[in-house]
XYZ file of C-alpha atoms in Angstrom:
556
model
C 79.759 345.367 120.862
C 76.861 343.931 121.112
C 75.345 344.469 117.748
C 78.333 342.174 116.235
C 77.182 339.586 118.873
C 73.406 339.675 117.558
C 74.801 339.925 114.056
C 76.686 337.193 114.125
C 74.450 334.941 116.574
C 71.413 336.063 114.077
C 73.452 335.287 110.775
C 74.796 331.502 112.375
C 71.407 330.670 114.325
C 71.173 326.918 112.057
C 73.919 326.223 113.624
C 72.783 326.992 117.248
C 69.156 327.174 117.343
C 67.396 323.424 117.387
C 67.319 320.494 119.551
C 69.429 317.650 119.226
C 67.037 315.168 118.914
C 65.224 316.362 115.857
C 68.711 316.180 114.130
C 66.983 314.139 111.101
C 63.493 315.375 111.826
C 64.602 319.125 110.955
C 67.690 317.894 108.761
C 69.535 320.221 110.335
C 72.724 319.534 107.777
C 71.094 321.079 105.105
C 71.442 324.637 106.528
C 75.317 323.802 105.948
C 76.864 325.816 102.889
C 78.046 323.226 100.412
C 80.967 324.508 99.945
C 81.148 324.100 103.596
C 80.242 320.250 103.761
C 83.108 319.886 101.324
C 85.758 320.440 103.048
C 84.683 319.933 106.968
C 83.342 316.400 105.871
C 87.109 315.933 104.394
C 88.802 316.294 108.281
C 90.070 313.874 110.265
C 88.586 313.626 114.086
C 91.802 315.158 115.160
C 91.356 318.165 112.628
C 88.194 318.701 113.679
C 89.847 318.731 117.286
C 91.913 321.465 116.690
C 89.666 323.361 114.645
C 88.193 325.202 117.320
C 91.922 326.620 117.903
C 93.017 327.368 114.508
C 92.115 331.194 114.609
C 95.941 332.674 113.132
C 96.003 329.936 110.189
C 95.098 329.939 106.965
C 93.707 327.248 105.437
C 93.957 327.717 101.469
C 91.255 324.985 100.437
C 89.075 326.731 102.950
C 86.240 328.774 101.395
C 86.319 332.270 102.596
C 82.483 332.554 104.354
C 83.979 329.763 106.832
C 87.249 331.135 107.517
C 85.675 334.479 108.090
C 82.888 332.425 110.719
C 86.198 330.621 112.273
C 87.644 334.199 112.699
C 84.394 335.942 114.092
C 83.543 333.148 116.519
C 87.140 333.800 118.113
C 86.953 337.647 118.065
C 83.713 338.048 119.770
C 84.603 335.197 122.610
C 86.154 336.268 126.056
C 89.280 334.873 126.936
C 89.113 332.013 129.202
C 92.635 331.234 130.467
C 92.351 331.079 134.223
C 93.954 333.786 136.079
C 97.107 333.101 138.150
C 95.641 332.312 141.981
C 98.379 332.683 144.603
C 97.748 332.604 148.091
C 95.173 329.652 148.160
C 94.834 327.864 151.890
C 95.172 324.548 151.906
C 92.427 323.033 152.664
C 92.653 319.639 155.533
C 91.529 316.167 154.494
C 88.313 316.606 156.504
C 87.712 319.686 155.388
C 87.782 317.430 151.874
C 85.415 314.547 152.421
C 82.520 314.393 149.999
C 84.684 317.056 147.504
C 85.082 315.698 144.262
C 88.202 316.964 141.974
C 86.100 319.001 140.028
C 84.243 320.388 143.515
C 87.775 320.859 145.622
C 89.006 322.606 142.546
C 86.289 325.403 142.334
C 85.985 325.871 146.305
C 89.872 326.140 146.752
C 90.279 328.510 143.678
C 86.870 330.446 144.416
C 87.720 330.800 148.235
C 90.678 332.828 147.505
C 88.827 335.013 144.893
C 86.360 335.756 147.387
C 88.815 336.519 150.191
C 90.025 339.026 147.899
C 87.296 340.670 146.801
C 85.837 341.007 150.734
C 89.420 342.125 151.454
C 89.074 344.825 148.794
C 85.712 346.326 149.839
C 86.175 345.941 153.585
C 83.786 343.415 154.072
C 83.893 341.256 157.258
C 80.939 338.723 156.862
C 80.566 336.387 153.330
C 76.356 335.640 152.469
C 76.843 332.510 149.911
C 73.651 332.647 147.618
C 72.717 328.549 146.772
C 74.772 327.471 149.937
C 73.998 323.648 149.188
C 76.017 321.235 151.715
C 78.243 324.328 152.282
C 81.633 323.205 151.208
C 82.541 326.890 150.179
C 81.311 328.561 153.260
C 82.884 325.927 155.261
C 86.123 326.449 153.747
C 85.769 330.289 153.535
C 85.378 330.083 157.342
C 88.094 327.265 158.490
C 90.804 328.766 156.069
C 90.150 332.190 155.704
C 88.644 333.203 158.944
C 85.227 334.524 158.021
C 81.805 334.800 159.263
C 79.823 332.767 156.894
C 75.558 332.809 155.971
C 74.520 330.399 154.195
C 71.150 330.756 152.200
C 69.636 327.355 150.840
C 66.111 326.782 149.049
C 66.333 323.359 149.940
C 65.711 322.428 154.113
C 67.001 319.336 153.136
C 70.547 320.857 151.894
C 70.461 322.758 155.046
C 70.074 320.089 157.382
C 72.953 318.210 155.560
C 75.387 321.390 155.584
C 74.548 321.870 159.239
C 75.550 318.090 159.862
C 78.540 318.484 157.757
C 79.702 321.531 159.587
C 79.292 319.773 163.322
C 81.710 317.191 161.963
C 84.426 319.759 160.713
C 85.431 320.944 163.578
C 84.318 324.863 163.246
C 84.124 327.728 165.488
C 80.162 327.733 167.112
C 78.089 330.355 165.902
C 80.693 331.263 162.352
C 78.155 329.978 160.047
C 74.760 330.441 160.711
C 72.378 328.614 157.148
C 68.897 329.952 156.029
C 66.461 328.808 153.931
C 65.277 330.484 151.632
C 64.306 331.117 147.588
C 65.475 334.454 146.362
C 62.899 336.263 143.812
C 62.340 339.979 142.580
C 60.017 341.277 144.089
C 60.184 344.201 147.175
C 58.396 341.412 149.153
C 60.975 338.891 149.132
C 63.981 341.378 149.356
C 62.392 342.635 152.404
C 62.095 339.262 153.765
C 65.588 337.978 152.595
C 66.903 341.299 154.524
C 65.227 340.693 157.685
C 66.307 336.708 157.967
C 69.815 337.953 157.046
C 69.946 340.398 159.586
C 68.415 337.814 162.009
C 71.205 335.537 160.826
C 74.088 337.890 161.099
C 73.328 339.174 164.632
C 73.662 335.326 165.725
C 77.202 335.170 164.151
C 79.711 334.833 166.779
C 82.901 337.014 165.456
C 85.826 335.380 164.473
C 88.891 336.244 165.207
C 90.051 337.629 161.728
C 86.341 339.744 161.603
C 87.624 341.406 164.598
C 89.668 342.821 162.862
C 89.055 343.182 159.483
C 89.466 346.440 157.326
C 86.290 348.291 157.971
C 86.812 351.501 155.457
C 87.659 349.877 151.931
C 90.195 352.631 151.067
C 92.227 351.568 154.497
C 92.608 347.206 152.497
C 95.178 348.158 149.844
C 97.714 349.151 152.576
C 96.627 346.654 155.323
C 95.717 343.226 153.406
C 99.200 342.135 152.671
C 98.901 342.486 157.261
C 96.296 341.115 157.368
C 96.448 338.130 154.570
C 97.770 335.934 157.968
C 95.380 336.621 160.445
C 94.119 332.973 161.616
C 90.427 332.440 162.958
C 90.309 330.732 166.146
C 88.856 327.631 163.873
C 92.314 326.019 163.572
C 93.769 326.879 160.468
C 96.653 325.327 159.302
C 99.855 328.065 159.022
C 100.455 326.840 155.809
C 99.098 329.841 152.896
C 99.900 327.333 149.783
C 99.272 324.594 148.704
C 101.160 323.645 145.389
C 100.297 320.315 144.872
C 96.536 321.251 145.184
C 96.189 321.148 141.652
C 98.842 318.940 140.021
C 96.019 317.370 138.421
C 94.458 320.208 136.964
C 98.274 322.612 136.601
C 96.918 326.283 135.509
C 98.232 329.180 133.804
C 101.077 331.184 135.692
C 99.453 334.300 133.393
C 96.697 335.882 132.285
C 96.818 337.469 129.370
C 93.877 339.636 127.981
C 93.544 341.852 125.105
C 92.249 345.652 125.993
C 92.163 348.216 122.615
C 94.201 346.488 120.063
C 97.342 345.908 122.657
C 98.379 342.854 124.701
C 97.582 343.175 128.736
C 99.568 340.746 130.595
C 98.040 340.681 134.338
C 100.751 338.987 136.164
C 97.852 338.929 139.051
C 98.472 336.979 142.333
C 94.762 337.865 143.227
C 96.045 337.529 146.939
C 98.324 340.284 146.633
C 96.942 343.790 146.170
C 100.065 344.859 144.307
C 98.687 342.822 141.345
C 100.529 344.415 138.060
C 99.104 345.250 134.537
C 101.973 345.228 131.935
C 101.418 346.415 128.559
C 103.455 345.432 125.766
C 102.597 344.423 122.138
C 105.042 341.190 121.794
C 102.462 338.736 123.442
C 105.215 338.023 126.088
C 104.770 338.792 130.038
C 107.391 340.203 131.696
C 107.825 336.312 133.510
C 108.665 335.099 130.079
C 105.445 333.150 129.663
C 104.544 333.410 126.270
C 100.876 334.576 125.698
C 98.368 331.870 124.040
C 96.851 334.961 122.053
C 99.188 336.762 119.812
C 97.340 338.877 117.816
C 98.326 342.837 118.957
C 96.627 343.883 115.902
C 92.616 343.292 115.839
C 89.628 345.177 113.768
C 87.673 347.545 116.176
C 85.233 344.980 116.323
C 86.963 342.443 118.459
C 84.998 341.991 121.387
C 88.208 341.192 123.207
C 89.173 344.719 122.904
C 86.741 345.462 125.498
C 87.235 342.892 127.800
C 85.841 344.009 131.315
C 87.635 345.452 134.031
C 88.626 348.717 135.636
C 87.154 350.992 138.147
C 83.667 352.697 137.319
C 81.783 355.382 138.695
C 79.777 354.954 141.840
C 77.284 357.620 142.133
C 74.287 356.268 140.310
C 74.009 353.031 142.809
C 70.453 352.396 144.386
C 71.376 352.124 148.179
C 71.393 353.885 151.094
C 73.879 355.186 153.169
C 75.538 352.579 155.301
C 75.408 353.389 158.831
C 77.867 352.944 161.952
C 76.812 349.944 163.229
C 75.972 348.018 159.335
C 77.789 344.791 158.263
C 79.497 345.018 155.342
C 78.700 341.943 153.416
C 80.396 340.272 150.281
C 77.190 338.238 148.630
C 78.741 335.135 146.649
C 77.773 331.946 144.448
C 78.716 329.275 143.081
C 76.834 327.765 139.551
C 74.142 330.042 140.138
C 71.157 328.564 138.137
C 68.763 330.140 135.598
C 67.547 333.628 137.124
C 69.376 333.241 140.076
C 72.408 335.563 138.956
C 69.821 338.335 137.695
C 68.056 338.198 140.779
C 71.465 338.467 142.750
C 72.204 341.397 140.546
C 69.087 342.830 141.692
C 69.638 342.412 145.799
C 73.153 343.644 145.256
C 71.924 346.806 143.652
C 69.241 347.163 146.852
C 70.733 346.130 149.684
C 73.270 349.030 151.261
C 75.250 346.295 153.677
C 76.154 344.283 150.442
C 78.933 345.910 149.272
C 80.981 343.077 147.006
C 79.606 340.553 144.698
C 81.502 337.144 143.649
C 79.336 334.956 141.887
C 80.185 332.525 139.046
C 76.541 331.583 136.507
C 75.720 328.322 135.048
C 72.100 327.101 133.189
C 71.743 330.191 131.270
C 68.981 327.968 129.493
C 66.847 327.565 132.736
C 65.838 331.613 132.731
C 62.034 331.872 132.965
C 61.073 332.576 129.182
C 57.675 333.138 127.766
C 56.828 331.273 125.193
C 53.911 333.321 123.952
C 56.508 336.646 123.449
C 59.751 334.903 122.974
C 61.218 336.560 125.470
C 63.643 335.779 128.433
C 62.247 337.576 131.772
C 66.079 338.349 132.930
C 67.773 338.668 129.522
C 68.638 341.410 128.222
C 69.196 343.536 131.060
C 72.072 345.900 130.565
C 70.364 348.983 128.312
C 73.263 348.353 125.761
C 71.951 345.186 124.867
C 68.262 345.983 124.935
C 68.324 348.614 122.619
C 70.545 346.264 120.423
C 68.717 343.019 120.600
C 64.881 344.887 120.534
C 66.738 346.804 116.484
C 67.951 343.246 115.893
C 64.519 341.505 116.029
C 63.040 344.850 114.500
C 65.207 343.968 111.379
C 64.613 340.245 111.437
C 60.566 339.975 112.336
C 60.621 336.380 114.462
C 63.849 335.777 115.509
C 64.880 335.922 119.119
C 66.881 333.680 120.852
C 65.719 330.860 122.558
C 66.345 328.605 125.339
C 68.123 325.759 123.189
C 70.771 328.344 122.440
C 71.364 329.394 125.747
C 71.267 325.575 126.510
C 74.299 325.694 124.069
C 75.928 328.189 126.125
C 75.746 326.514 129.226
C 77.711 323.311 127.559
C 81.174 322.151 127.551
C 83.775 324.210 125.876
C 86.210 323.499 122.973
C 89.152 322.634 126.074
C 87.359 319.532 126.218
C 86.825 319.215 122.815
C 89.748 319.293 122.164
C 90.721 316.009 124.481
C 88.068 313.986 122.322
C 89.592 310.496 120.958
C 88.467 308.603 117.945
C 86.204 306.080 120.476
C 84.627 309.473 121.907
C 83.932 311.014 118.823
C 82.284 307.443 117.528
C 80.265 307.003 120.897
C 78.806 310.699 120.654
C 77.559 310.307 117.653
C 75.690 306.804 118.679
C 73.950 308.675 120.925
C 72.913 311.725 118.532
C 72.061 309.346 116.083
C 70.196 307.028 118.019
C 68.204 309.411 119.715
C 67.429 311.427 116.444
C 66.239 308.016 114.827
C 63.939 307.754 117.784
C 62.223 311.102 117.422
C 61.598 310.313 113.949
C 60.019 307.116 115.026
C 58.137 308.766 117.261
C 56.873 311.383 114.912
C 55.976 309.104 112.020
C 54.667 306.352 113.955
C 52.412 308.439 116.411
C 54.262 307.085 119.588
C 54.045 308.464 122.483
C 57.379 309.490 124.086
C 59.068 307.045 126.383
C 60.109 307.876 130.122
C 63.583 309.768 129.813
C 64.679 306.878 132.225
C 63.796 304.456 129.490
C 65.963 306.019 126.946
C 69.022 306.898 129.453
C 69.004 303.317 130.278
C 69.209 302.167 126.959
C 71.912 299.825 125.129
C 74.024 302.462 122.512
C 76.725 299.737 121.759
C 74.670 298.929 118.620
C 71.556 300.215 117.041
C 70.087 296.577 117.183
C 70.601 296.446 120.726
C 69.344 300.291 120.673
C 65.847 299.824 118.820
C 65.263 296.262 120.738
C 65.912 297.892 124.664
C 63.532 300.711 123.588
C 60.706 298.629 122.048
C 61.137 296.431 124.858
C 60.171 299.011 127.245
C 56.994 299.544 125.377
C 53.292 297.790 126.300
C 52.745 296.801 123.495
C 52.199 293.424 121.800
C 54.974 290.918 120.028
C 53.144 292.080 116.805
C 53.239 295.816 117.604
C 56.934 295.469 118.568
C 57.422 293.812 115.947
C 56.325 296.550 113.347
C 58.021 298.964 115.528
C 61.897 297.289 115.351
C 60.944 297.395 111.492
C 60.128 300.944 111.187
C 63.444 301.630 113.325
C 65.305 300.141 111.441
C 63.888 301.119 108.308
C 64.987 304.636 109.504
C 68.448 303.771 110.440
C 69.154 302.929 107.039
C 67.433 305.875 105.667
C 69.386 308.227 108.145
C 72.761 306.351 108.364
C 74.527 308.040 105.490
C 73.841 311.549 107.529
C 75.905 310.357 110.835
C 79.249 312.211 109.388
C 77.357 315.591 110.306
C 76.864 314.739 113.847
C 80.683 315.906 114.826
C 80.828 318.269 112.201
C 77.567 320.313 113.465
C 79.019 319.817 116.994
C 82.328 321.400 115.930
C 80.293 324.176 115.093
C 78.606 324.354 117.986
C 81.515 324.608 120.298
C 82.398 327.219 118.104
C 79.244 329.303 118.620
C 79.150 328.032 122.464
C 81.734 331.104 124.157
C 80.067 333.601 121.404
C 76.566 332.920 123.783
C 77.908 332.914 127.002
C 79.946 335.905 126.189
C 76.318 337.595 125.463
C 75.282 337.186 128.338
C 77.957 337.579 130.861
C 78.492 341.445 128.894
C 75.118 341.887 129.048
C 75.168 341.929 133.127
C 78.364 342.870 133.644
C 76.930 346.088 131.092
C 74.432 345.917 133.575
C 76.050 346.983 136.786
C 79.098 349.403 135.735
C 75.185 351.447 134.014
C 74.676 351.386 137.753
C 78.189 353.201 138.435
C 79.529 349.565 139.732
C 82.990 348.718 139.331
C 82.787 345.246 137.865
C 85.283 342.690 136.415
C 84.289 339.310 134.108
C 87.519 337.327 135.718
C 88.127 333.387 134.572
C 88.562 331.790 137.861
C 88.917 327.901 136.810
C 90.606 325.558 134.683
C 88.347 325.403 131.571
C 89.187 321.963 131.285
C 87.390 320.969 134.914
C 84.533 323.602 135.219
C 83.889 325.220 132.199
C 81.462 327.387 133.451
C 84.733 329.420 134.693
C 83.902 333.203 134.528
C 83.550 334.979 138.111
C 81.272 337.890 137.951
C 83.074 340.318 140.816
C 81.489 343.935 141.764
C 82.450 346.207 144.131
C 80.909 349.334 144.894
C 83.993 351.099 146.597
């Protein structure tokens, strides 16, 4: 499993593995096959569009190195099509304010994943890692009844959530926010615990904690019960909300492949009698025909092993929980960098957390040394070790590095898909323009402008480009002068390389869920190693959040 992810991510790394902005500098084109460049160059913008999609078809003029990359780059990609989400509260207008869509869309959908999941393991208090203004807590508390800590680095987030909550009309003492900045050491853990346990003795009981399912085996029988218990916070009766997200309409299936056969999970993830169908005609048993149809893939389709399932227990690191013990259900939403490692980590140590919900983003910001090439939190499953440490053994000075994951942390083909002819033209302004710039830079000896500078720049033409950067310069009329020359000098030197821009970005969205499917295995990998059942479960609408993959653990 993941050898054919190094493999391929090893084989493909021109296409992955630079920065944007030296697009000219390091010509990154010429890495391109020829016999690729002839016919990608040949598309149409709305070919290129679908390209990303056009796994099953053959494409005759296509030579057969890039219809074998199309084919890998689906095969060793998770499936993304959000799972089916019944049961979601809705939330009140106030309860709304300062939500955008995208925002309202991920707190309503990850609320109810999270109720579940604490449902499931028993848990009657929610710890939400990178709290922010607390919309989710605040929610999680209002519409679902529970006890909420929220842990913040930032006072100043803290302060705001604990205004925001005074004006929402919550329960006193539900939610109880903390700062502080979670690290890995036995220091901090110890410290987190005790401010946690500080926290949660301060949390006034709600009315749906009071009676929550305290023995995990006792949910599957009582949740359906206990779905409608209302805190005393004022929760509207109604359970759904259908016209929550007209704007963004979802999937009414999920359909995964498992072992060469098609797995329909016709999951309300409300409703512990959640049922797992297996058939080989791509079709659930709603009638909802399946967007992947292929019952018949090589052994090395990482979609065959696409996580889920119970898992052994006895090899986690805790200690008994006693009598009186919380059980908690740690969460987060876009953790950043090494945040979700580090959660990992507490979950693993801490006996009172017993359920983890937590969905990554900014795979790129994990601390990496520069001197060894390595990412401090990456691998960390022992799968993946041992298969990344042969891969670099075989290739002497290749590792992956942070502009990859950078990659992985970008928007998926969903939206690439959307892309019009005036979006397509105004990306590749801003490639273009920017590469041109770094050339300038580099062959002119500039130093490099304030980010702000080139953000605020005019990309409706490259005249108006080259003259609001030079004019940002302290420089004289002469200087400037020389400089608009050079600039444009390059432009027409680089101009006739533009029609790669989309054509490497194509590629890239190609590569993109091959990364982030690295690294979600790896620490998924790294908890059921620890005996925890875990689950790799797409939560959101690709389309609005595309970092849409909940990581949910649960060690029953």
């Amino acid at each position: 499993m993941f050898q054919d992810l190094l493999r391929f991510l090893y084989e493909f790394a021109w296409i992955h593995n630079f920065v944007t902005t030296r697009f000219f500098v390091d010509e990154v084109w010429r890495h391109m096959p020829q016999e690729w460049r002839d016919v990608l160059l040949a598309l149409t913008a709305e070919e290129l569009n679908h390209l990303p999609f056009e796994f099953h078809q053959e494409r005759a003029h296509f030579p057969p190195s890039l219809k074998r990359f199309l084919q890998m780059s689906h095969k060793l990609s998770l499936i993304r099509d959000q799972v089916n989400i019944l049961g979601k509260k809705a939330v009140d207008p106030n309860l709304k304010r300062g939500m955008s869509p995208k925002k309202l869309h991920e707190v309503t959908n990850m609320s109810a994943v999270v109720m579940e999941t604490a449902s499931k393991a028993g848990c009657d208090v929610i710890v939400d890692i990178g709290s922010g203004l607390g919309y989710l807590g605040q929610v999680l508390h209002k519409c679902y009844g529970y006890s909420v800590v929220g842990v913040e680095g930032c006072d100043g987030h803290v302060e705001r959530a604990e205004k925001r909550g005074a004006k929402q009309d919550l329960q006193d003492g539900c939610i109880h926010n903390v700062t502080f900045n979670l690290q890995q050491t036995g220091e901090h853990l110890n410290v987190f615990h005790d401010k946690v346990s500080k926290a949660l003795r301060s949390l006034k009981p709600c009315v749906h904690s009071q009676t929550a399912v305290q023995n995990p085996c006792q949910v599957d029988s009582k949740l359906k019960s206990e779905r409608d218990t209302r805190c005393q916070a004022g929760v509207s009766p109604q359970d759904e909300n259908p016209n929550l997200d007209n704007k963004y309409s979802g999937m009414e299936v999920c359909q995964r492949i498992y072992r060469g056969r098609n797995i329909c999970l016709c999951n309300d993830v409300s409703d512990n009698t959640a049922r797992t169908v297996v058939n080989a005609s791509g079709m659930c048993p709603g009638g909802n025909e399946s967007t992947q149809t292929s019952p018949n893939l090589p052994k090395n389709d990482i979609r065959q092993e696409y996580p889920g399932g119970e898992a052994e227990t006895s090899h986690v690191p805790v200690a008994a929980l006693s009598s009186e013990e919380r059980r908690v259900c740690m969460i987060g939403l876009h953790c950043c960098g090494d945040l979700t490692p580090t959660m990992l980590w507490y979950f693993l140590h801490m006996s009172s957390v017993r359920a983890l919900c937590l969905v990554s983003c900014c795979y790129h910001k994990m601390s990496f040394d520069e001197d060894t090439s390595q990412f401090n939190s990456f691998p960390l499953s022992e799968n993946c070790r041992e298969a990344y440490a042969d891969m670099k053994r075989q290739h002497p000075g290749w590792s992956l590095h942070p502009v990859s994951l950078r990659l992985a942390a970008q928007e998926t083909r969903s939206r690439w898909k959307a892309q019009t002819e005036t979006d397509h033209d105004t990306h590749v302004r801003h490639v273009a323009y920017r590469g041109i710039l770094e050339a300038f830079f580099m062959e002119a000896e500039v130093g490099q402008l304030d980010r702000k500078v080139i953000r605020k720049a005019d990309f409706s033409s490259f005249d108006a480009f080259s003259t609001s950067i030079v004019t940002g310069l302290d420089v004289s009329n002469e200087v400037r002068a020389e400089y608009l020359r050079h600039l444009q000098e390059l432009h027409t030197r680089h101009v006739q390389h533009f029609c790669y821009v989309e054509v490497m970005t194509c590629l890239q969205v190609l590569v993109q869920p091959v990364l982030e499917t690295l690294l979600q295995l790896d620490r998924h990998t790294y908890l059921t190693d620890h005996g925890v059942a875990a689950q790799l479960v797409p939560i959101f609408q690709e389309n609005v959040s595309p970092r849409n993959i909940a990581l949910i653990a649960n060690k029953q």
